[in-house]
Amino acid sequence: MTTTTSTTTSTTTSTTTSATAALVVLGTADRLRRADRELLVLAGTVGETHVVVPDVPGDALLDELAAHAVATVHTPEGGPGDRLTTPAVALAEAAARETGATVLLLPGTPEAKDVAARLGVRLEAGVITDVVALDAGLVATKSVLAGGWTTRCRATSPVLIATVRPNSVEIPADRRTGITTDGTTDGTAAAPDGAPAGARRPRVRTHALEDTVPAARVVGRTELPASGRPALGEARVVVAGGRGTGGDFGPLEQLADALGGAIGASRAAVDAGWVGPEAQVGQTGRTVSPQLYISCGISGAVQQRAGMQTAGTIVAVNKDEQAPVFEIADLGIVGDLKKVLPQAVEHLRALRE
Ligand SMILES: Cc1cc2nc3c(=O)[nH]c(=O)nc-3n(C[C@H](O)[C@H](O)[C@H](O)COP(=O)(O)OP(=O)(O)OC[C@H]3O[C@@H](n4cnc5c(N)ncnc54)[C@H](O)[C@@H]3O)c2cc1C
């Protein structure tokens, strides 16, 4: 059996171990996205916060982490490399053992869930996915069975690993920057970037990891064309369209842009080739938890609900008053989306003038 071993080199002299330490495993060494800040806020409620990043952190990131009172940043020697998942697992394992973290927090992305599962085995830790809240007793709240039930659960192991859905945690005003990595605003109030006066930058620990576990290698990367909209999984507003759009997403895009939102879709719309598969919301698509989900021309099948039922407010536009989506909608509009959406956009624009 192959194993992963790690040796640790350090730019500092001391090792931090805290009885109540939390470790946040970030997928970026660039600027923080809103979902990353939510993890850091949650970690701060647990105890001393440590962070894992996949590459050497820049000054801007260190300043942002200082604003969250992060004690240590753990980074791999030689950068992220071209191996999928296993380097992140090895680094997080080394950081968790060194800091004695009892809570590990990861984003709700498929990649992070892969890391969380492997870490669970390595650390003999309970893994809870899709968490939307974590209380002081480390009892996690999550929604299950296509969003039909909300459960509260606690890991019985000494270490808890949790993946957290975006838009689950309120970010205090003094820790918002309002900018996502793709350069778009995420809807939070703007505040000065960087660390507040007096905040200390975290220590940087560099780990030399010898990772011999077989793993897939990245052989090429293609950037998605920038849409200028926030990422679907992290957007605070999602405007989603289904078969009822007839393939014309224009009115939805105008509404999404008026609200600073992302575009989502039902599987019927994706299968018809009207939008890319990355936009699909539901059981076999993305799970989103925005503050506002506007469902347009979507019937509301259980497989669609599975991906959006935890949204803060659900608005449904459907011309069939019997459509199942109205059972879960906070606000339902019975009407033709081609007439309703342009009126909404016009109204929003008028409000801003
Ligand atoms: C294993 C499995 C996994 C699945 N995974 C997913 C998934 O991840 N996501 C997903 O979405 N589905 C998924 N599905 C499919 C799901 O069951 C539904 O078939 C699908 O969600 C239907 O899409 P829809 O609501 O766009 O289309 P329809 O069910 O055809 O509904 C279209 C709606 O548009 C309304 N409408 C029509 N014209 C207008 C108009 N002009 N203005 C306003 N309203 C109008 C109609 O009244 C109707 O309610 C899955 C199915 C299976 C079996």
Short mmCIF file of C-alpha atoms and ligand atoms in Angstrom, two decimals:
data_model
loop_
_atom_site.label_atom_id
_atom_site.label_comp_id
_atom_site.label_asym_id
_atom_site.label_seq_id
_atom_site.Cartn_x
_atom_site.Cartn_y
_atom_site.Cartn_z
CA MET A 1 0.00 0.00 0.00
CA THR A 2 1.32 3.43 -0.84
CA THR A 3 1.23 6.10 1.80
CA THR A 4 1.62 9.81 2.04
CA THR A 5 4.30 11.17 4.29
CA SER A 6 5.07 14.75 5.05
CA THR A 7 7.92 16.67 6.53
CA THR A 8 7.42 20.24 7.57
CA THR A 9 9.63 23.24 7.13
CA SER A 10 8.70 26.53 8.63
CA THR A 11 9.28 30.21 8.18
CA THR A 12 8.57 30.65 11.88
CA THR A 13 9.96 29.26 15.08
CA SER A 14 6.90 28.00 16.94
CA THR A 15 4.15 25.48 16.30
CA THR A 16 0.64 26.49 17.33
CA THR A 17 -1.58 23.98 19.06
CA SER A 18 -4.89 25.05 20.51
CA ALA A 19 -7.53 23.05 22.39
CA THR A 20 -10.22 24.62 20.22
CA ALA A 21 -8.61 25.19 16.88
CA ALA A 22 -10.45 25.27 13.57
CA LEU A 23 -8.82 24.62 10.21
CA VAL A 24 -10.28 26.13 7.04
CA VAL A 25 -9.27 24.38 3.82
CA LEU A 26 -9.39 26.93 1.02
CA GLY A 27 -9.24 26.14 -2.70
CA THR A 28 -7.56 29.45 -3.52
CA ALA A 29 -4.36 31.28 -2.67
CA ASP A 30 -5.67 34.33 -4.51
CA ARG A 31 -8.32 36.72 -3.16
CA LEU A 32 -11.05 35.39 -0.90
CA ARG A 33 -14.47 34.75 -2.34
CA ARG A 34 -17.60 35.32 -0.28
CA ALA A 35 -17.91 31.56 0.45
CA ASP A 36 -14.34 31.54 1.82
CA ARG A 37 -15.12 34.44 4.16
CA GLU A 38 -18.18 32.60 5.42
CA LEU A 39 -15.96 29.65 6.39
CA LEU A 40 -13.57 31.99 8.19
CA VAL A 41 -16.41 33.64 10.12
CA LEU A 42 -17.72 30.21 11.13
CA ALA A 43 -14.23 29.06 12.14
CA GLY A 44 -13.88 32.14 14.34
CA THR A 45 -16.89 30.99 16.36
CA VAL A 46 -15.15 27.67 17.06
CA GLY A 47 -11.72 28.83 18.21
CA GLU A 48 -8.31 29.87 16.93
CA THR A 49 -8.40 29.80 13.14
CA HIS A 50 -5.80 28.23 10.86
CA VAL A 51 -5.99 28.07 7.09
CA VAL A 52 -4.73 25.77 4.33
CA VAL A 53 -4.10 27.29 0.89
CA PRO A 54 -2.89 25.43 -2.23
CA ASP A 55 -0.11 27.88 -3.16
CA VAL A 56 2.12 30.57 -1.68
CA PRO A 57 -0.23 33.27 -0.37
CA GLY A 58 0.26 36.82 -1.61
CA ASP A 59 0.25 39.91 0.61
CA ALA A 60 -3.33 40.76 -0.33
CA LEU A 61 -4.56 37.36 0.85
CA LEU A 62 -2.51 37.57 4.06
CA ASP A 63 -4.07 40.96 4.79
CA GLU A 64 -7.54 39.57 4.23
CA LEU A 65 -6.78 36.61 6.49
CA ALA A 66 -5.45 38.99 9.14
CA ALA A 67 -8.85 40.67 9.16
CA HIS A 68 -10.25 37.28 10.20
CA ALA A 69 -7.60 36.89 12.93
CA VAL A 70 -6.13 33.82 11.24
CA ALA A 71 -3.14 32.51 13.22
CA THR A 72 -1.36 30.32 10.66
CA VAL A 73 -1.47 29.76 6.92
CA HIS A 74 -0.31 26.32 5.77
CA THR A 75 1.01 26.08 2.25
CA PRO A 76 2.75 23.38 0.16
CA GLU A 77 6.39 23.71 -0.84
CA GLY A 78 6.61 24.04 -4.60
CA GLY A 79 3.04 25.14 -5.22
CA PRO A 80 -0.09 23.16 -6.07
CA GLY A 81 1.41 20.87 -8.77
CA ASP A 82 -0.70 19.02 -11.32
CA ARG A 83 -2.18 16.24 -9.18
CA LEU A 84 -5.87 16.21 -8.36
CA THR A 85 -7.09 16.11 -4.74
CA THR A 86 -4.32 14.15 -3.03
CA PRO A 87 -1.92 17.10 -2.45
CA ALA A 88 -4.74 19.06 -0.79
CA VAL A 89 -5.55 16.05 1.40
CA ALA A 90 -1.91 15.56 2.42
CA LEU A 91 -1.48 19.24 3.22
CA ALA A 92 -4.70 19.50 5.20
CA GLU A 93 -3.86 16.33 7.13
CA ALA A 94 -0.42 17.70 8.05
CA ALA A 95 -1.91 21.04 9.12
CA ALA A 96 -4.69 19.39 11.11
CA ARG A 97 -2.25 17.19 13.04
CA GLU A 98 0.08 20.10 13.70
CA THR A 99 -2.58 22.53 14.90
CA GLY A 100 -4.64 19.93 16.74
CA ALA A 101 -7.72 21.33 14.99
CA THR A 102 -10.95 19.68 16.15
CA VAL A 103 -13.06 21.24 13.39
CA LEU A 104 -12.12 21.30 9.70
CA LEU A 105 -14.28 23.46 7.43
CA LEU A 106 -14.36 23.19 3.63
CA PRO A 107 -16.45 24.82 0.88
CA GLY A 108 -19.46 22.98 -0.50
CA THR A 109 -17.86 22.28 -3.90
CA PRO A 110 -17.54 18.78 -5.41
CA GLU A 111 -13.74 19.04 -5.20
CA ALA A 112 -13.84 20.00 -1.51
CA LYS A 113 -16.22 17.11 -0.75
CA ASP A 114 -13.71 14.75 -2.35
CA VAL A 115 -10.99 16.18 -0.09
CA ALA A 116 -13.28 15.99 2.95
CA ALA A 117 -14.06 12.31 2.40
CA ARG A 118 -10.41 11.35 2.10
CA LEU A 119 -9.49 13.47 5.12
CA GLY A 120 -12.22 11.74 7.10
CA VAL A 121 -10.45 8.41 6.56
CA ARG A 122 -6.99 9.80 7.31
CA LEU A 123 -8.06 11.58 10.52
CA GLU A 124 -10.73 9.06 11.56
CA ALA A 125 -13.10 12.00 11.64
CA GLY A 126 -16.83 12.27 11.07
CA VAL A 127 -17.72 14.09 7.83
CA ILE A 128 -20.92 16.12 7.52
CA THR A 129 -21.66 17.63 4.11
CA ASP A 130 -23.94 20.50 3.00
CA VAL A 131 -23.97 22.13 6.42
CA VAL A 132 -25.95 25.37 6.66
CA ALA A 133 -25.33 26.08 10.37
CA LEU A 134 -23.04 24.92 13.16
CA ASP A 135 -23.82 25.73 16.78
CA ALA A 136 -21.51 26.09 19.77
CA GLY A 137 -21.94 22.39 20.63
CA LEU A 138 -20.79 21.52 17.08
CA VAL A 139 -24.28 20.34 16.14
CA ALA A 140 -24.62 20.83 12.39
CA THR A 141 -27.82 21.69 10.53
CA LYS A 142 -28.27 20.35 7.00
CA SER A 143 -31.11 19.67 4.59
CA VAL A 144 -31.56 16.16 3.20
CA LEU A 145 -33.84 14.05 1.00
CA ALA A 146 -34.19 16.54 -1.83
CA GLY A 147 -34.52 19.41 0.62
CA GLY A 148 -37.65 17.89 2.14
CA TRP A 149 -36.18 17.53 5.65
CA THR A 150 -33.88 19.58 7.82
CA THR A 151 -31.70 17.49 10.12
CA ARG A 152 -29.41 18.31 13.02
CA CYS A 153 -26.46 16.00 13.49
CA ARG A 154 -23.22 15.79 15.46
CA ALA A 155 -20.06 13.82 14.75
CA THR A 156 -19.24 11.39 17.55
CA SER A 157 -15.54 11.43 16.63
CA PRO A 158 -13.09 13.84 18.32
CA VAL A 159 -12.62 15.67 15.00
CA LEU A 160 -15.44 17.04 12.83
CA ILE A 161 -15.04 17.72 9.11
CA ALA A 162 -17.82 19.82 7.59
CA THR A 163 -18.47 21.13 4.09
CA VAL A 164 -20.55 24.29 4.22
CA ARG A 165 -23.07 25.53 1.67
CA PRO A 166 -22.41 29.05 0.38
CA ASN A 167 -24.67 31.85 1.63
CA SER A 168 -25.25 30.08 4.94
CA VAL A 169 -23.23 32.40 7.20
CA GLU A 170 -23.70 36.14 7.77
CA ILE A 171 -20.47 38.07 7.31
CA PRO A 172 -19.99 40.99 9.72
CA ALA A 173 -19.76 44.32 7.90
CA ASP A 174 -16.12 44.90 8.90
CA ARG A 175 -15.04 41.71 7.13
CA ARG A 176 -16.72 42.26 3.77
CA THR A 177 -14.89 43.43 0.70
CA GLY A 178 -17.68 42.97 -1.83
CA ILE A 179 -15.42 41.58 -4.53
CA THR A 180 -15.26 38.00 -5.80
CA THR A 181 -12.26 36.45 -7.53
CA ASP A 182 -13.83 36.88 -10.95
CA GLY A 183 -13.89 40.59 -10.30
CA THR A 184 -17.64 40.90 -9.96
CA THR A 185 -19.33 42.30 -6.89
CA ASP A 186 -20.97 39.73 -4.68
CA GLY A 187 -23.62 42.03 -3.37
CA THR A 188 -22.02 42.78 0.00
CA ALA A 189 -21.41 46.30 1.13
CA ALA A 190 -18.02 47.58 0.07
CA ALA A 191 -15.42 48.15 2.76
CA PRO A 192 -11.70 48.85 2.53
CA ASP A 193 -9.69 45.79 1.50
CA GLY A 194 -6.95 44.37 3.66
CA ALA A 195 -6.27 44.08 7.35
CA PRO A 196 -7.58 46.63 9.82
CA ALA A 197 -4.98 48.73 11.61
CA GLY A 198 -3.21 46.66 14.23
CA ALA A 199 -4.26 43.28 12.79
CA ARG A 200 -1.30 40.90 12.58
CA ARG A 201 -0.63 38.94 9.45
CA PRO A 202 -0.78 35.17 10.01
CA ARG A 203 2.37 33.08 10.22
CA VAL A 204 3.15 31.09 7.06
CA ARG A 205 4.05 27.41 7.48
CA THR A 206 5.48 25.66 4.43
CA HIS A 207 5.08 21.88 4.25
CA ALA A 208 7.37 19.69 2.14
CA LEU A 209 5.01 16.87 1.21
CA GLU A 210 5.99 13.59 -0.35
CA ASP A 211 2.75 12.40 -1.90
CA THR A 212 3.09 8.94 -3.45
CA VAL A 213 -0.62 8.09 -3.56
CA PRO A 214 -1.77 7.33 -7.14
CA ALA A 215 -3.76 10.29 -8.44
CA ALA A 216 -5.11 11.74 -11.65
CA ARG A 217 -3.00 14.47 -13.17
CA VAL A 218 -4.26 17.66 -14.77
CA VAL A 219 -3.12 17.66 -18.41
CA GLY A 220 -4.81 20.86 -19.55
CA ARG A 221 -7.05 23.67 -18.42
CA THR A 222 -9.58 25.69 -20.40
CA GLU A 223 -10.97 28.81 -18.84
CA LEU A 224 -14.72 29.27 -19.06
CA PRO A 225 -15.56 32.47 -20.93
CA ALA A 226 -16.21 35.20 -18.35
CA SER A 227 -19.90 36.04 -18.13
CA GLY A 228 -19.45 39.03 -15.85
CA ARG A 229 -21.92 37.36 -13.47
CA PRO A 230 -21.14 35.76 -10.13
CA ALA A 231 -20.45 32.03 -9.96
CA LEU A 232 -23.68 30.04 -9.72
CA GLY A 233 -22.71 28.17 -6.57
CA GLU A 234 -21.94 31.36 -4.66
CA ALA A 235 -24.37 33.88 -6.09
CA ARG A 236 -26.73 35.57 -3.65
CA VAL A 237 -29.36 35.83 -6.40
CA VAL A 238 -30.08 33.09 -8.96
CA VAL A 239 -32.51 33.51 -11.85
CA ALA A 240 -33.28 30.04 -13.20
CA GLY A 241 -35.11 29.06 -16.35
CA GLY A 242 -36.80 25.89 -17.53
CA ARG A 243 -38.68 24.50 -20.51
CA GLY A 244 -41.16 27.36 -20.16
CA THR A 245 -38.56 29.82 -21.47
CA GLY A 246 -38.87 28.19 -24.88
CA GLY A 247 -35.11 28.60 -25.16
CA ASP A 248 -35.03 32.40 -24.85
CA PHE A 249 -33.00 33.22 -21.74
CA GLY A 250 -32.75 36.91 -22.71
CA PRO A 251 -35.40 38.17 -20.24
CA LEU A 252 -33.79 36.06 -17.46
CA GLU A 253 -30.34 37.46 -18.22
CA GLN A 254 -31.67 41.00 -18.04
CA LEU A 255 -33.26 40.31 -14.67
CA ALA A 256 -30.11 38.55 -13.40
CA ASP A 257 -28.00 41.54 -14.43
CA ALA A 258 -30.41 43.99 -12.80
CA LEU A 259 -30.04 42.05 -9.53
CA GLY A 260 -26.33 41.12 -9.80
CA GLY A 261 -27.32 37.47 -10.01
CA ALA A 262 -26.31 34.26 -11.76
CA ILE A 263 -28.22 32.19 -14.32
CA GLY A 264 -29.43 28.70 -13.41
CA ALA A 265 -31.50 26.18 -15.34
CA SER A 266 -33.62 23.07 -15.05
CA ARG A 267 -32.46 19.85 -16.61
CA ALA A 268 -35.06 20.19 -19.34
CA ALA A 269 -33.46 23.48 -20.42
CA VAL A 270 -29.98 21.96 -20.30
CA ASP A 271 -31.04 18.82 -22.18
CA ALA A 272 -32.56 21.04 -24.87
CA GLY A 273 -29.13 22.65 -25.32
CA TRP A 274 -30.36 26.15 -24.40
CA VAL A 275 -27.76 26.59 -21.65
CA GLY A 276 -24.59 24.74 -20.64
CA PRO A 277 -24.65 21.87 -18.13
CA GLU A 278 -22.72 24.02 -15.63
CA ALA A 279 -25.97 25.98 -15.13
CA GLN A 280 -28.11 22.98 -14.14
CA VAL A 281 -29.62 23.17 -10.68
CA GLY A 282 -30.97 20.06 -9.00
CA GLN A 283 -30.33 16.50 -7.99
CA THR A 284 -27.97 15.83 -10.89
CA GLY A 285 -26.80 19.44 -11.18
CA ARG A 286 -25.56 22.10 -8.76
CA THR A 287 -26.95 22.64 -5.30
CA VAL A 288 -27.44 26.34 -4.66
CA SER A 289 -28.53 28.20 -1.58
CA PRO A 290 -28.86 31.85 -2.62
CA GLN A 291 -30.73 34.48 -0.67
CA LEU A 292 -33.11 34.84 -3.61
CA TYR A 293 -34.00 32.16 -6.21
CA ILE A 294 -36.27 33.25 -9.06
CA SER A 295 -37.72 30.22 -10.84
CA CYS A 296 -39.03 31.01 -14.33
CA GLY A 297 -40.96 28.51 -16.42
CA ILE A 298 -39.88 25.59 -14.22
CA SER A 299 -42.55 23.15 -13.02
CA GLY A 300 -40.77 22.37 -9.72
CA ALA A 301 -40.12 18.63 -9.97
CA VAL A 302 -38.61 17.05 -6.87
CA GLN A 303 -35.24 16.65 -8.66
CA GLN A 304 -35.16 20.42 -9.31
CA ARG A 305 -36.16 21.23 -5.73
CA ALA A 306 -33.28 19.14 -4.42
CA GLY A 307 -30.88 21.78 -5.68
CA MET A 308 -32.61 24.98 -4.56
CA GLN A 309 -35.02 24.34 -1.72
CA THR A 310 -32.75 25.89 0.92
CA ALA A 311 -32.77 29.27 -0.85
CA GLY A 312 -33.71 32.11 1.50
CA THR A 313 -36.62 33.39 -0.60
CA ILE A 314 -38.11 31.56 -3.59
CA VAL A 315 -40.04 33.49 -6.22
CA ALA A 316 -41.77 31.44 -8.92
CA VAL A 317 -43.10 32.67 -12.26
CA ASN A 318 -45.24 30.07 -14.03
CA LYS A 319 -48.30 30.35 -16.24
CA ASP A 320 -49.86 27.22 -14.69
CA GLU A 321 -51.30 28.00 -11.27
CA GLN A 322 -51.22 24.26 -10.45
CA ALA A 323 -47.43 24.01 -11.01
CA PRO A 324 -45.78 22.20 -8.05
CA VAL A 325 -43.20 24.96 -7.73
CA PHE A 326 -45.86 27.13 -6.07
CA GLU A 327 -45.91 24.68 -3.12
CA ILE A 328 -42.45 25.86 -2.06
CA ALA A 329 -42.52 29.43 -3.38
CA ASP A 330 -42.59 32.35 -0.93
CA LEU A 331 -43.99 34.50 -3.72
CA GLY A 332 -45.78 33.06 -6.73
CA ILE A 333 -46.63 34.93 -9.91
CA VAL A 334 -49.07 33.21 -12.26
CA GLY A 335 -48.28 34.57 -15.68
CA ASP A 336 -46.24 34.41 -18.86
CA LEU A 337 -42.58 34.97 -18.00
CA LYS A 338 -42.09 36.89 -21.25
CA LYS A 339 -44.46 39.54 -19.87
CA VAL A 340 -43.63 39.33 -16.17
CA LEU A 341 -39.81 39.47 -16.31
CA PRO A 342 -39.47 42.62 -18.50
CA GLN A 343 -41.87 44.42 -16.13
CA ALA A 344 -39.73 43.39 -13.16
CA VAL A 345 -36.58 44.64 -14.88
CA GLU A 346 -38.25 47.93 -15.79
CA HIS A 347 -39.41 48.38 -12.22
CA LEU A 348 -35.94 47.65 -10.80
CA ARG A 349 -34.35 50.14 -13.19
CA ALA A 350 -36.92 52.80 -12.25
CA LEU A 351 -36.15 52.24 -8.57
CA ARG A 352 -32.47 52.95 -9.21
CA GLU A 353 -32.99 56.16 -11.16
C1 LIG B 1 -32.71 10.87 -11.96
C2 LIG B 1 -33.21 12.23 -12.36
C3 LIG B 1 -32.46 13.33 -12.08
C4 LIG B 1 -32.92 14.61 -12.42
N1 LIG B 1 -32.17 15.71 -12.11
C5 LIG B 1 -32.66 16.92 -12.36
C6 LIG B 1 -31.93 18.10 -11.98
O1 LIG B 1 -30.82 18.04 -11.46
N2 LIG B 1 -32.52 19.30 -12.21
C7 LIG B 1 -33.74 19.42 -12.82
O2 LIG B 1 -34.20 20.56 -12.99
N3 LIG B 1 -34.41 18.34 -13.20
C8 LIG B 1 -33.91 17.10 -13.01
N4 LIG B 1 -34.59 16.02 -13.43
C9 LIG B 1 -35.77 16.21 -14.32
C10 LIG B 1 -37.04 16.59 -13.58
O3 LIG B 1 -37.72 15.43 -13.17
C11 LIG B 1 -37.96 17.41 -14.49
O4 LIG B 1 -38.24 16.64 -15.66
C12 LIG B 1 -37.38 18.74 -14.93
O5 LIG B 1 -36.96 19.46 -13.79
C13 LIG B 1 -38.44 19.53 -15.68
O6 LIG B 1 -37.91 20.73 -16.12
P1 LIG B 1 -38.83 22.00 -16.33
O7 LIG B 1 -39.53 22.30 -15.06
O8 LIG B 1 -38.02 23.05 -16.97
O9 LIG B 1 -39.84 21.49 -17.44
P2 LIG B 1 -41.39 21.13 -17.35
O10 LIG B 1 -41.66 20.15 -16.29
O11 LIG B 1 -41.84 20.82 -18.72
O12 LIG B 1 -42.06 22.50 -16.85
C14 LIG B 1 -42.12 23.65 -17.64
C15 LIG B 1 -42.97 24.65 -16.89
O13 LIG B 1 -42.95 25.88 -17.57
C16 LIG B 1 -44.24 26.47 -17.46
N5 LIG B 1 -44.37 27.40 -18.58
C17 LIG B 1 -44.47 27.12 -19.89
N6 LIG B 1 -44.48 28.26 -20.62
C18 LIG B 1 -44.40 29.28 -19.72
C19 LIG B 1 -44.37 30.72 -19.86
N7 LIG B 1 -44.38 31.30 -21.07
N8 LIG B 1 -44.29 31.45 -18.74
C20 LIG B 1 -44.26 30.87 -17.52
N9 LIG B 1 -44.29 29.54 -17.34
C21 LIG B 1 -44.35 28.75 -18.43
C22 LIG B 1 -45.21 25.29 -17.51
O14 LIG B 1 -46.44 25.62 -16.92
C23 LIG B 1 -44.43 24.24 -16.73
O15 LIG B 1 -44.78 24.25 -15.35
C24 LIG B 1 -34.16 14.74 -13.09
C25 LIG B 1 -34.92 13.59 -13.38
C26 LIG B 1 -34.45 12.36 -13.03
C27 LIG B 1 -35.29 11.16 -13.33
#
